[in-house]
mmCIF file of C-alpha atoms in Angstrom:
data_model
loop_
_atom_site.group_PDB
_atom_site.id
_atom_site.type_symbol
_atom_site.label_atom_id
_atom_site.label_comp_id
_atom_site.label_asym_id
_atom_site.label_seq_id
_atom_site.Cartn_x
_atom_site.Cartn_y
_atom_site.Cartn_z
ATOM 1 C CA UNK A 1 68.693 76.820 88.606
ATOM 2 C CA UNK A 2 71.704 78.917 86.631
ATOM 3 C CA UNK A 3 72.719 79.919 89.867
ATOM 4 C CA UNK A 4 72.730 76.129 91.211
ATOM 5 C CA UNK A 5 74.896 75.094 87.942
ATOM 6 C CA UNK A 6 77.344 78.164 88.201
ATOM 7 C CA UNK A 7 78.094 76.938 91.793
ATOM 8 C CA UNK A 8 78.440 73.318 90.592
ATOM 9 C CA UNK A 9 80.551 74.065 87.335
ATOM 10 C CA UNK A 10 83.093 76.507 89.984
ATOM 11 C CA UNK A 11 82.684 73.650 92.302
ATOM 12 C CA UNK A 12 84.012 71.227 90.091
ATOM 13 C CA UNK A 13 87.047 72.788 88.918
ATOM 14 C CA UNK A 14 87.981 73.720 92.379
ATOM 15 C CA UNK A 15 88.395 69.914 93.301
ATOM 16 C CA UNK A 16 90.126 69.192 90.101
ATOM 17 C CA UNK A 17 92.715 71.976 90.478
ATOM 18 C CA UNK A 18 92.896 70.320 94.217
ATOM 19 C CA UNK A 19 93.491 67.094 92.510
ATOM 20 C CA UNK A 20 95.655 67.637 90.172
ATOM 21 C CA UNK A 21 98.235 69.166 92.137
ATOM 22 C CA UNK A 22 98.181 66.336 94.977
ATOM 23 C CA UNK A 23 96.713 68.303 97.568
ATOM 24 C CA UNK A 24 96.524 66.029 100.598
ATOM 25 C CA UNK A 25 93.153 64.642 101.341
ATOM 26 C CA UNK A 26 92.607 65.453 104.884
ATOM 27 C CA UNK A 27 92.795 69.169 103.604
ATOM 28 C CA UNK A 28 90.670 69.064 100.177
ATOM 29 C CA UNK A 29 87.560 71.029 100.273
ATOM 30 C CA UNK A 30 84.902 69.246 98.012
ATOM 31 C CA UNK A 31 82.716 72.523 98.076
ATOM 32 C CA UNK A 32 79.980 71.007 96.142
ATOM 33 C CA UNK A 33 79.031 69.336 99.263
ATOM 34 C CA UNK A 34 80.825 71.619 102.306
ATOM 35 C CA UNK A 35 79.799 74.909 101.271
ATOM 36 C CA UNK A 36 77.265 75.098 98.533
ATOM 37 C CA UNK A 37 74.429 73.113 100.049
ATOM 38 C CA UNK A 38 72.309 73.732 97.078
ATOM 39 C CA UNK A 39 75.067 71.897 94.673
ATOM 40 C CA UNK A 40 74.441 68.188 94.759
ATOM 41 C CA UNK A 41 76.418 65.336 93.641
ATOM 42 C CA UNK A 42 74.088 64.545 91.050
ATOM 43 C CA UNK A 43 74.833 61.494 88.365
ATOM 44 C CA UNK A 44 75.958 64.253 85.812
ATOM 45 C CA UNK A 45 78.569 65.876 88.352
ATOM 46 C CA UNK A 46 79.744 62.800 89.552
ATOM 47 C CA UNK A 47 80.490 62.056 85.842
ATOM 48 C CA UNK A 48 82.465 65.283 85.165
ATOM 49 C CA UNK A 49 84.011 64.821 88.244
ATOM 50 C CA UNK A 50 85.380 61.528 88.069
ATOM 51 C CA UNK A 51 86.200 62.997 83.646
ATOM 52 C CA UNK A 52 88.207 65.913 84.966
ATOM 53 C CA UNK A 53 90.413 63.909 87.512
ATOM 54 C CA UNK A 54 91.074 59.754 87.201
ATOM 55 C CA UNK A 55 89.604 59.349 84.038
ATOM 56 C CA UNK A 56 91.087 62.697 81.861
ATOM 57 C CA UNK A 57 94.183 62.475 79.616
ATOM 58 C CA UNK A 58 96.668 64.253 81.185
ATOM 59 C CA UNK A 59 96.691 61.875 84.130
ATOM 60 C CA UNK A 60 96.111 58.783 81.733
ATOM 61 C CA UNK A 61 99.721 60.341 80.306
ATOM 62 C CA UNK A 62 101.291 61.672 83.599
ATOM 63 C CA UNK A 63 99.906 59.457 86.146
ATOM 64 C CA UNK A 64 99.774 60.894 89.562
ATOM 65 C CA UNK A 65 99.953 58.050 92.708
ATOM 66 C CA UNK A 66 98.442 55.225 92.372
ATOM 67 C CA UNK A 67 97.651 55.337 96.206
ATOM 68 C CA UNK A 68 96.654 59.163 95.784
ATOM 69 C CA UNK A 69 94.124 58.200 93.157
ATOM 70 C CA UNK A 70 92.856 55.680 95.536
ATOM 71 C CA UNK A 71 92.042 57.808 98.342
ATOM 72 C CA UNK A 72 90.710 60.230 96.526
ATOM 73 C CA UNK A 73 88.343 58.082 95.159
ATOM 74 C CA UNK A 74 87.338 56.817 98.253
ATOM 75 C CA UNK A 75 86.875 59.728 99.725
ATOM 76 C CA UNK A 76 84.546 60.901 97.059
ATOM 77 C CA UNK A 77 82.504 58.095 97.248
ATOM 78 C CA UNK A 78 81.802 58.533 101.313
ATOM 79 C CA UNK A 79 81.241 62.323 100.302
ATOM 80 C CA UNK A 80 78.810 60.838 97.879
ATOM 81 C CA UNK A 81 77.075 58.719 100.137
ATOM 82 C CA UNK A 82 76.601 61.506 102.700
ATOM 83 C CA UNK A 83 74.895 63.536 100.413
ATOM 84 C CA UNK A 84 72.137 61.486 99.939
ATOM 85 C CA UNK A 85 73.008 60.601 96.314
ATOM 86 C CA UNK A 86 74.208 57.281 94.498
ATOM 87 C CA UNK A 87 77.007 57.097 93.703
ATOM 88 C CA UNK A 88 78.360 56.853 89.652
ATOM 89 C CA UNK A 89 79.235 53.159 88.339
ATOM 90 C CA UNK A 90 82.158 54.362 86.499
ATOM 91 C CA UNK A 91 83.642 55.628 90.186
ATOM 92 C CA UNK A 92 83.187 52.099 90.867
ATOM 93 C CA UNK A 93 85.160 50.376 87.790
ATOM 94 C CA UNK A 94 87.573 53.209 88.543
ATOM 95 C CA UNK A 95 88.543 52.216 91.558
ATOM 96 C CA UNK A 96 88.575 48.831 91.430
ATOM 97 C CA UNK A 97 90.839 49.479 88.499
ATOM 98 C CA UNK A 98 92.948 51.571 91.088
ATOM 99 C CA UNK A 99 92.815 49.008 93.767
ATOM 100 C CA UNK A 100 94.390 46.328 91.424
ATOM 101 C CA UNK A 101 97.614 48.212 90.234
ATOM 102 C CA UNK A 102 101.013 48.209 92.222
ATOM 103 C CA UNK A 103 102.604 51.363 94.386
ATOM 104 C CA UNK A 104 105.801 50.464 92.944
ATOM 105 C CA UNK A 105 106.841 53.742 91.003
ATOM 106 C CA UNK A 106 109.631 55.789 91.978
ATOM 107 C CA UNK A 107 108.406 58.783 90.350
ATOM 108 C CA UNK A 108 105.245 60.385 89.873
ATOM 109 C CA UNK A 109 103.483 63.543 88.435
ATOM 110 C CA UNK A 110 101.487 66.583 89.915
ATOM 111 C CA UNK A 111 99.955 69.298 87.663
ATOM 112 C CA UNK A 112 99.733 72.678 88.863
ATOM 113 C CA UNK A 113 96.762 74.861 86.997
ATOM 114 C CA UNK A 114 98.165 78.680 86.718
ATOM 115 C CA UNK A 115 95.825 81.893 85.783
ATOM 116 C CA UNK A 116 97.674 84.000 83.281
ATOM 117 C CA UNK A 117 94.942 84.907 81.497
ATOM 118 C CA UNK A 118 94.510 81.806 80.378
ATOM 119 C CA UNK A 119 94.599 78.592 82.103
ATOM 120 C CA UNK A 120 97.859 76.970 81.809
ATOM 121 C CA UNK A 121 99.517 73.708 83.282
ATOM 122 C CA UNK A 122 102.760 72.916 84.641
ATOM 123 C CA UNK A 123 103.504 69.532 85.005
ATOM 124 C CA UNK A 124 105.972 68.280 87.115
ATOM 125 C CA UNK A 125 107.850 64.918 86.955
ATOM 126 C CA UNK A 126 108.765 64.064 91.050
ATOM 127 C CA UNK A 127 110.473 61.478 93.429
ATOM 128 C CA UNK A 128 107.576 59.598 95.612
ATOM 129 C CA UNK A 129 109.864 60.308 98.129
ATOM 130 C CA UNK A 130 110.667 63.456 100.248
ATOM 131 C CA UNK A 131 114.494 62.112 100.617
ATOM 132 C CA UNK A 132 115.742 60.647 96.983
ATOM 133 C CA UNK A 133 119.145 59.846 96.097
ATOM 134 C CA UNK A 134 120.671 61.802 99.011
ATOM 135 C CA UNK A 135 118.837 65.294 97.652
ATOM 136 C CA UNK A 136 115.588 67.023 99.134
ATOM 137 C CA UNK A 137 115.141 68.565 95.822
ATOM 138 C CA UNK A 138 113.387 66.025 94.059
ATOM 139 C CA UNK A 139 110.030 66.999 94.747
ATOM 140 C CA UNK A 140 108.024 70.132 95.303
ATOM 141 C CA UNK A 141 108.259 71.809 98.741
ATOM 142 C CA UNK A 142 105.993 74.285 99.938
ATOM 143 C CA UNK A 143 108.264 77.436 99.849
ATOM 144 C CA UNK A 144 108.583 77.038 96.153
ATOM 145 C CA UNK A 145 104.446 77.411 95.767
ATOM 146 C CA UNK A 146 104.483 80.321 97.467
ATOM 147 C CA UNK A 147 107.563 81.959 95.966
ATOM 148 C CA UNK A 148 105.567 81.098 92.552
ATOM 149 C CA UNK A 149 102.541 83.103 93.888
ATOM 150 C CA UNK A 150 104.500 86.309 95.200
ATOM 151 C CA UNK A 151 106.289 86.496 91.757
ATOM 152 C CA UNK A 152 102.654 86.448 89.606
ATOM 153 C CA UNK A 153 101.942 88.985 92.041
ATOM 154 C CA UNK A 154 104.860 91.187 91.769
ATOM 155 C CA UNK A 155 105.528 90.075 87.668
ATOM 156 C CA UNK A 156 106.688 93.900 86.808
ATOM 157 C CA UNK A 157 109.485 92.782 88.974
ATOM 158 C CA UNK A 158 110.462 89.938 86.467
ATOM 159 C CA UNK A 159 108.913 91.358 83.730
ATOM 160 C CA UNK A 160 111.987 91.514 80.616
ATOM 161 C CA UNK A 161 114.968 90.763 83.373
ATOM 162 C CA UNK A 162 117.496 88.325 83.824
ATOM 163 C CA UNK A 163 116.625 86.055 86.783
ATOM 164 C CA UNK A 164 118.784 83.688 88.296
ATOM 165 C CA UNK A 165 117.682 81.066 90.551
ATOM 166 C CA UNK A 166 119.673 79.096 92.976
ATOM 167 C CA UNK A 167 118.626 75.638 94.470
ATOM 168 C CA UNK A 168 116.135 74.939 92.153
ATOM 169 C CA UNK A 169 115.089 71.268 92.031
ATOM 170 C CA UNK A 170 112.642 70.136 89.986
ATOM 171 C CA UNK A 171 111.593 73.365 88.625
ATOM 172 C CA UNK A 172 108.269 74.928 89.633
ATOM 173 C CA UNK A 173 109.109 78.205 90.780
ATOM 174 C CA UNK A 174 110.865 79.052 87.760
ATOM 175 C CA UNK A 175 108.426 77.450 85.502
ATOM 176 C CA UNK A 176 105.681 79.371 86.666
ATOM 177 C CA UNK A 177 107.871 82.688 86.299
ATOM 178 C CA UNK A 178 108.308 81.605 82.880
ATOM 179 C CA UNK A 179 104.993 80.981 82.392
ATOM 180 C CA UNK A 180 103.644 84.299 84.304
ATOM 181 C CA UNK A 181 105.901 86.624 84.370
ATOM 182 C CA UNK A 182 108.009 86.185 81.158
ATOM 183 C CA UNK A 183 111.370 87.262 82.035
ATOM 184 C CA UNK A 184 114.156 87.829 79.174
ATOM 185 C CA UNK A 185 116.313 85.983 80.355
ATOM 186 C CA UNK A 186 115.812 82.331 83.320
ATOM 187 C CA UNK A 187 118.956 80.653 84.878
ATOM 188 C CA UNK A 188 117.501 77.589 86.744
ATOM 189 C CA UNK A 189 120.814 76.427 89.175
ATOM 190 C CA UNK A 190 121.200 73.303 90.845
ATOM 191 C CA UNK A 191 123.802 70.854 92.063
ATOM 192 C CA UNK A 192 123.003 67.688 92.444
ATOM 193 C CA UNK A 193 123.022 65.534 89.095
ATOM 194 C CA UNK A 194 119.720 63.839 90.103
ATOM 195 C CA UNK A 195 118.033 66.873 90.312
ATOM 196 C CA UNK A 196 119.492 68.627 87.130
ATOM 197 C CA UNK A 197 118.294 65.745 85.269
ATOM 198 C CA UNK A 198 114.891 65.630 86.428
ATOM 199 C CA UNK A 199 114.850 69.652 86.100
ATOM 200 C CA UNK A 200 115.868 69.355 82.446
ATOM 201 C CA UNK A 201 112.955 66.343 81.732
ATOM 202 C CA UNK A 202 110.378 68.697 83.106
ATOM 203 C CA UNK A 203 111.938 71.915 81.523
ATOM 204 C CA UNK A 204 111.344 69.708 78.347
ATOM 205 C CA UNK A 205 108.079 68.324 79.138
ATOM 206 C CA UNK A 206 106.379 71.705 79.175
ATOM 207 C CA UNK A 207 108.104 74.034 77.029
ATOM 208 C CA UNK A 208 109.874 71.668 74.323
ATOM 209 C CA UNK A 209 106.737 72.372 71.620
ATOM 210 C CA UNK A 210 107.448 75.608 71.961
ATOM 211 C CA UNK A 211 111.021 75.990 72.420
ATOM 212 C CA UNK A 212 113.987 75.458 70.003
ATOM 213 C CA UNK A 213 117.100 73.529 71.174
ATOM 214 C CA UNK A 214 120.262 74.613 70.580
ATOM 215 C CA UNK A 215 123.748 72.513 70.003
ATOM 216 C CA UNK A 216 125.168 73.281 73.321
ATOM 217 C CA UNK A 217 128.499 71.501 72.389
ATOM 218 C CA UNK A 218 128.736 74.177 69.617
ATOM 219 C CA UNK A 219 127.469 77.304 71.408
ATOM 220 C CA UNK A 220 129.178 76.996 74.736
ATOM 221 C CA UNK A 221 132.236 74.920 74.877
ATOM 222 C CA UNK A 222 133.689 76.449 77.982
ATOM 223 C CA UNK A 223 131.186 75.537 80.405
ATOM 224 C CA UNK A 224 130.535 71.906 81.311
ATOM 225 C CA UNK A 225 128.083 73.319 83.742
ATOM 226 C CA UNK A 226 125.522 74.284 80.985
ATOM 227 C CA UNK A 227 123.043 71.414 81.005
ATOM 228 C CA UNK A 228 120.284 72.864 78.779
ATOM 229 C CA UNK A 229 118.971 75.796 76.842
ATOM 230 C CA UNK A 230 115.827 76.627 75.030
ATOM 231 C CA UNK A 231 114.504 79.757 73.829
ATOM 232 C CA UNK A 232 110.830 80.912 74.107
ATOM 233 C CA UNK A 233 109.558 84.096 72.845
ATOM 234 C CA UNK A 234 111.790 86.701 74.016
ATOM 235 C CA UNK A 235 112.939 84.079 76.979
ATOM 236 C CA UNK A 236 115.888 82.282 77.221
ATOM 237 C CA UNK A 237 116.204 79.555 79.424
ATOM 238 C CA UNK A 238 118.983 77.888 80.814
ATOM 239 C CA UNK A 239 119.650 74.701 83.398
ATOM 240 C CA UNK A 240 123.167 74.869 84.935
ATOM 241 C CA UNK A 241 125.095 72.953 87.827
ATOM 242 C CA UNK A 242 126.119 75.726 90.236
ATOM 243 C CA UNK A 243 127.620 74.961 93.784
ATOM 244 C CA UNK A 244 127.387 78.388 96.024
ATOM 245 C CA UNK A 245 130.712 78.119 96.596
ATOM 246 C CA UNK A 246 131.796 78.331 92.706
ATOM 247 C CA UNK A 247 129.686 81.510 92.394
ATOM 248 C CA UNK A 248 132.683 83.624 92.344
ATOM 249 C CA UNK A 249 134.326 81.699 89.768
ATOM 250 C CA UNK A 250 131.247 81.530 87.581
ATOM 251 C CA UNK A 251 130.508 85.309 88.197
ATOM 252 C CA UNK A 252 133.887 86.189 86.586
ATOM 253 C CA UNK A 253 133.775 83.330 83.980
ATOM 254 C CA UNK A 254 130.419 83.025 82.339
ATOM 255 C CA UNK A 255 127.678 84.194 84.746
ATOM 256 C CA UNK A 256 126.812 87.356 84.282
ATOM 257 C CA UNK A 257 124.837 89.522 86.684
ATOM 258 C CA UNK A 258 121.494 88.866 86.629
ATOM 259 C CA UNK A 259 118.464 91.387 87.636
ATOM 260 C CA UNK A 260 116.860 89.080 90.169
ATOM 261 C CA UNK A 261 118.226 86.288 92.091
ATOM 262 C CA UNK A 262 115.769 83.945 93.595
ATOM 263 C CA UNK A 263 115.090 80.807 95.966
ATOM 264 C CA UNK A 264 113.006 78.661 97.626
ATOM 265 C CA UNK A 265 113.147 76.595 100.890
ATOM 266 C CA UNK A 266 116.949 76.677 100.719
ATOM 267 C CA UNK A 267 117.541 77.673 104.056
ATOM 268 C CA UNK A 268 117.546 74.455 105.897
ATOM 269 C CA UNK A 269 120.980 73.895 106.439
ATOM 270 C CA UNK A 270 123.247 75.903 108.772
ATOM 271 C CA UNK A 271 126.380 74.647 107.205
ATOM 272 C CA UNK A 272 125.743 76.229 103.991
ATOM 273 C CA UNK A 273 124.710 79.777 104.861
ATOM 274 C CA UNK A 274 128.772 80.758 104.419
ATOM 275 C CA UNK A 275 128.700 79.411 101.077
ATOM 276 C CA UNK A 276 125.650 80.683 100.206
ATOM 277 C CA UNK A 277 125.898 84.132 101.485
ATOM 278 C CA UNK A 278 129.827 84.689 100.256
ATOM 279 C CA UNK A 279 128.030 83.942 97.142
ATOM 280 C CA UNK A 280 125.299 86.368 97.055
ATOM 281 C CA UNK A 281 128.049 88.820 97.838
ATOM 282 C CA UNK A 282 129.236 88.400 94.716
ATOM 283 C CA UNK A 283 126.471 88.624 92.539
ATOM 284 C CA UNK A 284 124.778 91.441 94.618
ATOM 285 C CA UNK A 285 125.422 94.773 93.156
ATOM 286 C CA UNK A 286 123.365 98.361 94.219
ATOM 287 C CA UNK A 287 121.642 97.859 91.446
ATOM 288 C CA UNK A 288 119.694 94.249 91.999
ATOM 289 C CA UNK A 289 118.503 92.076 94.582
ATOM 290 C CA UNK A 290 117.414 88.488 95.668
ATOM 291 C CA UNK A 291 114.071 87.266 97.032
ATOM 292 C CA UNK A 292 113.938 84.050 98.947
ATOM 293 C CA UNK A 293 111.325 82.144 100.588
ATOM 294 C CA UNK A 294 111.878 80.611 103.826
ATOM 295 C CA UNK A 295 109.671 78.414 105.249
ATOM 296 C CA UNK A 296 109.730 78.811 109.064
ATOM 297 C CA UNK A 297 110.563 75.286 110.299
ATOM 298 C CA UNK A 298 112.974 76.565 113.215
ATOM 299 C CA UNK A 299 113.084 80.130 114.014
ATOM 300 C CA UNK A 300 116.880 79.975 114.993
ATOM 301 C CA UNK A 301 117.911 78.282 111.631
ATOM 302 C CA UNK A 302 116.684 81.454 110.127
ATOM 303 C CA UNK A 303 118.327 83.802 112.532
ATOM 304 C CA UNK A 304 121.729 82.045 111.585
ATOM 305 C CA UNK A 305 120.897 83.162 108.505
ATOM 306 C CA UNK A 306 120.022 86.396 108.972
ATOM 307 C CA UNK A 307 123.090 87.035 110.890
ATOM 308 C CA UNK A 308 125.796 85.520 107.795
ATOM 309 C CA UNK A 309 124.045 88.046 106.113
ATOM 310 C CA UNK A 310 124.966 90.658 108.440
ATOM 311 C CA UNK A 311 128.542 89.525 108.992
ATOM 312 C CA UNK A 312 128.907 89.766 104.884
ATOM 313 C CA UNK A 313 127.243 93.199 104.361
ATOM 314 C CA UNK A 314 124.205 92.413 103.268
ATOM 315 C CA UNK A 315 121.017 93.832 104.413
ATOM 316 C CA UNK A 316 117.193 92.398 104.060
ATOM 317 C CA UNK A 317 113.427 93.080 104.402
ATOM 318 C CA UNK A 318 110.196 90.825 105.296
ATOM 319 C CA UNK A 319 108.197 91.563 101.767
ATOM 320 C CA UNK A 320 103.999 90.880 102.192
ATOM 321 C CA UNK A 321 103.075 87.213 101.954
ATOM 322 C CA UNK A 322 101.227 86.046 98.637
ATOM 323 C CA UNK A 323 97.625 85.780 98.857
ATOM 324 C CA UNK A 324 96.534 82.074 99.781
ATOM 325 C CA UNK A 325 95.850 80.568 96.602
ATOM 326 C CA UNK A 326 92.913 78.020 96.218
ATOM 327 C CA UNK A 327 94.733 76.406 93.117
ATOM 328 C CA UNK A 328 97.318 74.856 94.992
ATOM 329 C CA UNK A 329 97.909 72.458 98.153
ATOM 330 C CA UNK A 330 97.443 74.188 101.471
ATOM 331 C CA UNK A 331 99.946 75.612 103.368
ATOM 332 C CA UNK A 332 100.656 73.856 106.533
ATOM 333 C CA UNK A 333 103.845 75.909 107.954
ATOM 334 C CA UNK A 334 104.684 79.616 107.874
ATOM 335 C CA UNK A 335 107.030 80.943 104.833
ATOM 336 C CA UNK A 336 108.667 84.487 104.854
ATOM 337 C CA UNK A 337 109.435 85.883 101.752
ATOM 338 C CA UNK A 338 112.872 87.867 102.127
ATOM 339 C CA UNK A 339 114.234 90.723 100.243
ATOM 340 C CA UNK A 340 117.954 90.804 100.071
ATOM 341 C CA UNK A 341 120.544 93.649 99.112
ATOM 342 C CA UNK A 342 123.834 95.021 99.195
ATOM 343 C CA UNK A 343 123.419 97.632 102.435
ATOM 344 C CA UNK A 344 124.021 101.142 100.892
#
């Protein structure tokens, strides 16, 4: 029996990390039913389920999709069926409840759980859609979970240094660096204005408690780029606008060299690998380096790449992929993670 409720209880927070995070529903694993045989959807883990997902607080506060809900819902109650069981009245009155609201919202949340000892939670204000107000970088893309897993892994390499990262959207790389790896110093850079807002709502929405806010008027009247900055701990964060091809300017104005430079799925578009490549030029020195991860939607996108970064001196390295990580949404397409530097 206590090994029958340890499955169920590990079970359980498996599909609510799932959940939370939006993982698509043709790829969720409800593992009380697929893989523990001896877990059952019993009355009281239907009712935990259905408390730890539709029903809890955070989503009652930070709703994910409607439609999301819906089919989650739905697909619960045909896993529920299978098993043999009934199936919870409250599922019912949830989803009915579901059924009747509107798919109107522009925006939505997801909720990424993160092990740091603890269990903590990122949450994430998004665009519904992939393409929003002429940017990409309104929602989460794929690269920037798994750039978020490498850096837990490799934390001593953020660990108390100045990281920089370019093409940032709507924050959860650096967010979970913040979280995991606690760097001194966090430059989240961006370009578009849609973006930088959202960025700085969800920069508030999870550190803002904890934080103090400073006057930037007072503190930093040379640069209209600064958008935000907060102070955690021994961290200080910053949003800024930063186009690649003002890196040189900013480099010699009020960007100082940082430790780390970083980015995720920002190699999509062959027309900016001059800019951004004269631009890591100029903040790559012998002593630092930049780590990007590139998911691997056309192989010769990549190899333009690669080659600007030949043609401007610069040298790379493939770096070992993060382990898969059950807490977040699977990963459909390949992503290299690339180690850039100054060839010596």
């Amino acid at each position: 029996m206590a090994s029958d409720m340890s499955c169920e209880v590990f079970s359980i927070s498996y599909l609510t990390k799932q959940f939370l995070c939006i993982t698509p529903i043709s790829k969720m694993c409800f593992m009380i039913l697929d893989e523990f045989k001896a877990c059952s959807f019993n009355l009281d883990a239907q009712k935990e389920i259905l408390n730890n997902t539709v029903n809890c607080d955070l989503i009652k506060q930070y709703p994910i999709k409607t439609s999301y809900q819906r089919a989650f819902l739905k697909s619960l109650m045909q896993k529920i069926t299978e098993s043999g069981n009934e199936i919870y009245d409250d599922i019912y009155v949830a989803y009915c409840r579901l059924v009747s609201l509107p798919d109107s919202s522009s925006v939505h949340y997801r909720h990424f759980l993160i092990e740091n000892g603890t269990l903590s939670c990122i949450t994430l204000k998004e665009s519904t859609n992939l393409i929003s107000k002429g940017s990409t970088g309104l929602c989460s893309w794929q690269g920037a979970l798994v750039l978020s897993k490498w850096c837990a892994e490799n934390m001593k390499q953020l660990y108390g240094k100045s990281v920089l990262e370019l093409g940032c959207g709507v924050g959860l790389t650096g967010m979970s660096v913040i979280t995991v790896c606690h760097p001194k110093q966090y430059i989240f850079s961006d370009y578009n204005p849609a973006v930088l807002d959202m960025l700085c709502e969800n920069v508030k929405l999870n550190f803002l408690e904890s934080y103090k806010q400073h006057d930037l008027l007072n503190t930093y009247h040379a640069s209209s780029r600064l958008k935000l900055r907060l102070e955690f701990e021994q961290s200080d964060i910053r949003v800024i606008e930063l186009k690649w091809e003002d890196i040189d300017k900013c480099t010699a104005k009020d960007l100082s060299q940082p430790d780390v430079i970083i980015g995720a799925d920002i190699l999509y578009k062959s027309d900016s690998f001059n800019s951004l490549t004269v631009g890591l030029k100029h903040l790559l020195t012998s002593d630092n380096y930049a780590v990007f991860a590139a998911t691997i939607r056309n192989e010769n996108t990549i190899a333009q790449f690669l080659e600007q970064l030949e043609n401007h001196g610069l040298a790379f390295e493939e770096c070992a992929s993060p382990k898969q990580d059950i807490t977040i949404q699977s990963i459909d397409v390949p992503v290299k993670i690339l180690k850039i530097f100054r060839k010596i």
